[in-house]
XYZ file of C-alpha atoms in Angstrom:
389
model
C -13.361 147.080 69.794
C -13.583 150.902 69.121
C -10.198 152.600 68.234
C -10.028 155.951 69.762
C -6.477 156.333 68.643
C -7.992 156.390 64.953
C -10.258 159.269 66.318
C -7.727 161.400 67.885
C -5.518 160.839 64.638
C -8.418 162.214 62.415
C -8.653 165.408 64.566
C -4.909 165.955 64.875
C -4.210 165.431 61.258
C -7.373 167.783 59.974
C -5.993 170.379 62.496
C -2.460 170.253 61.036
C -4.262 170.872 57.739
C -5.341 174.535 58.965
C -1.724 175.006 60.070
C -0.392 174.014 56.509
C -2.943 176.064 54.788
C -2.017 179.000 56.629
C 1.397 178.255 55.835
C 0.680 178.145 52.217
C -0.204 181.864 52.618
C 3.843 182.844 53.266
C 6.021 180.189 51.171
C 7.014 180.594 47.650
C 4.694 177.743 46.336
C 1.672 178.377 44.404
C -1.323 179.247 46.126
C -4.634 181.132 45.910
C -3.092 184.270 48.068
C 0.150 185.268 48.990
C 1.689 187.560 51.697
C 3.722 190.644 50.820
C 6.410 188.851 52.162
C 7.246 185.314 51.686
C 9.631 183.142 53.802
C 11.250 180.519 51.953
C 12.465 178.619 54.933
C 9.211 177.947 56.310
C 8.780 175.312 53.536
C 10.968 172.920 55.480
C 8.544 171.865 58.220
C 5.921 172.055 55.591
C 7.929 169.636 53.370
C 8.201 167.169 56.269
C 4.295 167.224 56.933
C 3.895 166.873 53.184
C 5.368 163.363 53.214
C 2.673 161.626 55.367
C -0.138 164.060 55.702
C -2.285 163.226 53.135
C -1.155 159.305 52.898
C -2.356 158.747 56.439
C -5.649 160.413 55.775
C -6.224 157.960 52.983
C -5.148 155.069 55.146
C -7.173 156.182 57.865
C -10.033 156.436 55.710
C -9.494 152.944 54.527
C -9.767 151.804 58.042
C -12.821 153.775 58.462
C -14.613 151.928 55.525
C -13.751 148.740 57.234
C -15.746 149.705 60.160
C -18.682 151.146 58.113
C -19.147 147.802 56.156
C -19.006 145.881 59.236
C -22.371 147.326 59.964
C -23.862 148.038 56.559
C -24.852 146.210 53.351
C -22.961 147.211 50.032
C -26.026 148.999 49.012
C -26.467 150.906 52.170
C -22.901 151.868 52.195
C -22.855 153.182 48.506
C -26.057 155.195 49.249
C -24.446 156.669 52.355
C -21.229 157.605 50.684
C -23.125 159.582 48.240
C -25.269 161.229 50.785
C -22.263 162.102 53.139
C -19.778 163.146 50.358
C -21.401 164.361 47.363
C -24.020 166.516 49.219
C -21.439 168.543 51.282
C -19.299 168.804 47.930
C -22.127 170.229 46.272
C -22.873 172.606 49.158
C -19.260 173.537 49.258
C -18.919 174.257 45.536
C -21.892 176.401 45.583
C -21.499 178.408 48.791
C -18.193 177.953 50.655
C -15.622 177.982 47.607
C -16.669 181.229 45.557
C -15.450 183.491 48.433
C -12.074 181.832 47.955
C -12.083 182.517 44.253
C -13.537 186.179 44.738
C -10.860 187.191 47.106
C -8.415 185.687 44.540
C -9.812 187.853 41.699
C -9.810 190.766 43.699
C -5.989 190.180 44.792
C -5.092 189.842 40.980
C -7.352 192.855 39.693
C -9.288 190.372 37.623
C -12.567 191.428 39.475
C -13.390 194.646 41.159
C -17.096 194.604 42.426
C -18.698 193.501 45.734
C -19.100 189.836 46.584
C -22.662 189.914 45.314
C -21.969 191.168 42.104
C -19.571 188.154 41.883
C -21.886 185.338 43.309
C -23.904 183.949 41.811
C -23.631 185.571 38.255
C -19.810 185.037 37.718
C -18.913 182.473 40.454
C -19.751 179.216 38.293
C -18.638 180.652 34.872
C -15.766 178.192 33.540
C -13.742 175.706 35.282
C -10.894 177.167 37.639
C -8.254 178.380 37.233
C -9.402 179.842 34.049
C -12.914 179.990 35.179
C -14.080 180.458 38.653
C -16.285 177.185 39.423
C -13.801 174.728 41.598
C -14.091 172.487 44.485
C -10.508 173.935 45.855
C -9.742 172.219 49.037
C -12.734 169.973 48.985
C -11.251 167.825 46.191
C -10.650 164.925 49.013
C -14.238 164.269 48.925
C -14.812 163.265 45.188
C -11.522 161.122 45.278
C -13.067 159.490 48.587
C -16.256 159.056 46.951
C -14.856 157.252 43.747
C -12.568 155.252 45.782
C -15.494 153.796 47.760
C -17.453 152.971 44.686
C -14.693 151.422 42.792
C -13.408 149.256 45.741
C -16.488 148.319 47.582
C -17.023 145.036 45.497
C -13.546 143.912 46.511
C -14.264 145.022 50.182
C -17.135 143.219 50.637
C -15.282 140.020 49.308
C -12.445 140.423 51.538
C -15.057 141.167 54.464
C -17.042 137.712 53.696
C -13.814 135.625 52.903
C -11.664 136.233 55.943
C -9.580 133.588 55.209
C -8.568 134.782 51.527
C -4.736 134.659 50.490
C -4.575 138.445 50.462
C -5.269 138.831 53.980
C -3.244 135.859 55.156
C -0.284 137.314 53.409
C -0.935 140.676 55.232
C -1.376 139.080 58.610
C 2.245 137.265 57.948
C 3.809 140.866 56.827
C 2.307 142.401 59.775
C 3.868 139.860 62.317
C 7.516 140.984 61.651
C 9.019 144.013 62.372
C 9.568 145.309 58.553
C 7.231 143.050 56.588
C 4.853 145.781 56.093
C 7.463 147.619 54.364
C 6.995 145.449 51.264
C 3.966 147.996 50.741
C 6.360 150.786 49.720
C 7.249 149.140 46.269
C 3.971 150.277 44.640
C 4.293 153.875 46.002
C 7.706 153.851 44.714
C 6.610 152.822 41.240
C 4.094 155.586 41.274
C 6.700 158.302 42.512
C 9.021 157.176 39.940
C 7.115 156.657 36.786
C 3.389 158.428 37.199
C 4.497 161.581 39.410
C 6.891 163.048 36.832
C 4.324 162.632 33.988
C 1.348 163.556 35.950
C 1.882 166.387 38.225
C -0.589 166.695 41.000
C -3.907 168.825 40.261
C -6.395 167.421 42.229
C -8.665 168.136 39.208
C -9.819 164.348 38.977
C -9.486 164.031 35.044
C -6.000 163.436 34.180
C -4.918 163.244 37.842
C -3.063 159.917 37.573
C -0.562 159.926 40.150
C -2.724 161.091 43.057
C -5.609 158.762 41.798
C -3.652 155.703 41.749
C -1.558 156.598 44.570
C -4.398 157.426 47.089
C -6.497 154.515 45.951
C -3.854 152.304 46.819
C -3.151 153.688 50.372
C -6.893 153.688 50.982
C -6.851 150.052 49.764
C -3.684 149.340 52.381
C -6.045 150.899 55.314
C -8.684 148.510 54.888
C -6.552 145.357 54.694
C -4.355 146.642 57.674
C -7.462 147.156 60.060
C -8.527 143.628 58.560
C -5.918 142.023 60.333
C -6.623 143.809 63.558
C -4.527 143.052 66.500
C -1.672 141.755 64.415
C -0.960 145.139 62.813
C -1.586 147.050 65.871
C 0.891 145.040 68.034
C 3.278 145.336 65.626
C 3.287 149.061 65.044
C 3.293 149.580 69.084
C 6.078 147.364 69.702
C 8.171 148.791 67.113
C 7.075 152.488 66.952
C 10.696 153.441 67.956
C 12.492 151.530 65.315
C 9.947 153.107 62.700
C 10.530 156.610 64.105
C 14.299 156.037 63.733
C 13.322 154.966 60.007
C 11.221 158.068 59.493
C 14.277 160.425 60.846
C 16.841 158.694 58.495
C 14.219 158.967 55.621
C 13.632 162.481 55.933
C 17.159 163.326 56.527
C 18.226 161.534 53.445
C 15.733 163.165 51.436
C 17.162 166.757 52.689
C 20.542 165.350 51.680
C 19.337 164.693 48.063
C 17.535 167.876 47.941
C 20.212 170.138 49.041
C 23.409 168.315 48.038
C 22.968 165.939 44.969
C 22.863 166.967 41.497
C 19.638 165.918 39.448
C 20.043 163.146 37.313
C 18.222 159.893 36.495
C 19.712 157.833 39.077
C 19.276 160.630 41.826
C 15.560 160.916 40.767
C 14.662 157.136 41.266
C 16.781 157.268 44.461
C 14.444 160.032 45.671
C 11.382 158.042 44.745
C 12.474 155.225 46.874
C 13.414 157.365 49.856
C 10.080 159.105 49.533
C 8.085 156.030 49.653
C 10.084 154.654 52.403
C 9.965 157.792 54.198
C 6.179 158.198 54.145
C 5.587 154.684 55.187
C 7.821 155.023 58.167
C 6.032 158.011 59.429
C 2.684 156.285 58.729
C 3.807 153.204 60.807
C 5.304 155.600 63.314
C 2.296 157.827 63.836
C -0.038 154.602 64.101
C 2.552 153.223 66.668
C 2.605 156.130 68.999
C -1.105 157.026 68.680
C -2.193 153.287 69.484
C 0.233 153.523 72.816
C -0.932 156.690 73.951
C -4.083 158.161 72.436
C -6.439 154.805 72.718
C -8.645 156.571 75.011
C -11.928 158.833 75.058
C -12.942 162.008 76.622
C -15.641 164.686 76.113
C -13.370 166.646 74.008
C -12.723 163.919 71.765
C -16.421 163.259 71.043
C -16.984 166.944 70.382
C -13.953 167.335 68.168
C -14.960 164.205 65.940
C -18.348 165.729 64.986
C -16.533 169.005 64.083
C -13.999 167.871 62.081
C -15.855 167.396 59.041
C -17.557 170.935 59.214
C -13.955 172.339 60.149
C -12.549 170.861 56.941
C -15.189 172.179 54.902
C -15.148 175.757 56.257
C -11.493 176.339 57.142
C -9.701 177.647 53.996
C -12.400 179.967 53.058
C -11.897 181.426 56.527
C -8.122 181.378 56.090
C -8.113 182.978 52.553
C -10.738 185.716 53.697
C -8.203 186.423 56.615
C -5.306 186.475 54.532
C -6.783 188.932 51.955
C -7.091 191.511 54.666
C -3.591 190.878 56.057
C -1.803 190.312 52.971
C -0.568 194.092 52.362
C -0.141 194.971 56.148
C 3.214 195.564 57.473
C 3.193 192.911 59.988
C 5.669 190.324 60.730
C 5.468 186.494 60.034
C 4.660 185.762 63.672
C 1.789 188.157 63.810
C -0.024 187.378 60.781
C 0.585 183.766 61.240
C -0.718 183.646 64.704
C -3.885 185.751 63.981
C -4.650 183.515 60.871
C -4.367 180.321 62.978
C -6.265 181.582 65.721
C -8.984 183.237 63.487
C -9.401 180.292 61.370
C -10.166 177.886 64.251
C -11.951 180.541 66.119
C -14.289 181.541 63.229
C -14.906 178.091 61.984
C -15.893 177.118 65.601
C -18.435 179.840 65.854
C -20.041 179.201 62.330
C -19.888 175.357 63.332
C -21.274 175.610 66.785
C -24.133 178.129 66.042
C -24.804 178.078 62.291
C -24.260 174.162 61.719
C -24.328 171.892 64.697
C -27.553 173.248 66.290
C -29.731 173.038 63.100
C -31.073 169.602 62.042
C -31.689 170.957 58.498
C -28.318 172.361 58.070
C -26.375 169.426 59.656
C -26.597 167.056 56.403
C -25.232 169.621 54.350
C -22.034 169.390 56.167
C -21.994 165.752 56.377
C -23.369 165.058 59.826
C -26.376 163.359 60.557
C -29.696 165.180 61.061
C -30.465 164.726 64.533
C -29.443 167.415 66.995
C -26.670 166.254 69.329
C -25.955 168.025 72.765
C -23.343 165.567 73.714
C -22.161 163.630 70.702
C -21.717 159.902 71.875
C -19.092 157.619 70.472
C -21.894 155.874 68.433
C -23.264 158.931 67.067
C -20.315 161.227 65.990
C -19.654 161.293 62.169
C -16.180 161.465 60.709
C -14.659 163.253 58.071
C -12.997 159.908 56.836
C -16.672 158.635 57.192
C -15.774 155.621 59.398
C -18.252 154.121 61.724
C -16.463 152.086 64.245
C -18.318 149.584 66.426
């Protein structure tokens, strides 16, 4: 059975990504461009979203892989992953990301010419941040490609041996209210041991915390969707309990950040609470989505197709707008609103008139080549590259 709630979650979470990247322009955290005035308190809602935003995307991606493998052989799946992930990554690194680096170099006075003096002659010299070649926000694509290639033999085994012990254990855990909370312990170990030694870089090489953490969540997504209604009934029935767990978990995190002195004991406590909080919100979101969003409409069909191109385009639009707004004497609300609506609006125009209608352009942004006038549920591609049956 098709799960429209996963389609909705994919659209919603990637829409949140636009708000998040606009927010990065205004908070004290490291980012490619910064506003002339920073707003430290804006980090609190962003910290809340940070707890589950990327983890749930990898879980959804694992679920999508289950549907893709249900209709394809292992070879066909691998071929499609390379086509749908590597080609947009290459196009993005050649044409979409360089304007971001260009405006960053202008803002720091490391470069002073026009764009075509920067691209292509200087755009691909050296690796970012010392050089200019980068995948920036498109890091999700190579990570997802590598996870898919590594895990496909295991996924095929699980697909062809449905009575194996792992899936039986997952089904037993999913049958009880808190059974699936046993899955937080690997996340706790990664947070407590790997995270301090391998800070997040999204550079692939040496990014061990992200690699191991996200491949685990990707794997969790596959095994959870494999037990089907057992999982969905549990998260729907106990969604309010999981919501309470999430509220308590994030509240405790705030207490740790704001009140407690740093010590080894507090650090391990924070790591455990982080894992608990992340998983609570993932279970909450799945529960409420399954209860209220498992229906289709025309907007969802259109949005599902547009999500992948929007993801590829959006940060370049955001940074371009930010460069021209960063030194204006405007308030937070004015700049934030203009950047959000501008990012959505300009990305929509580029997608609708520059990508969607052109069959030779569509594959460059991860879309199927056939021109769609009204995307059906069977035709729409997914940013997480699932193909639900």
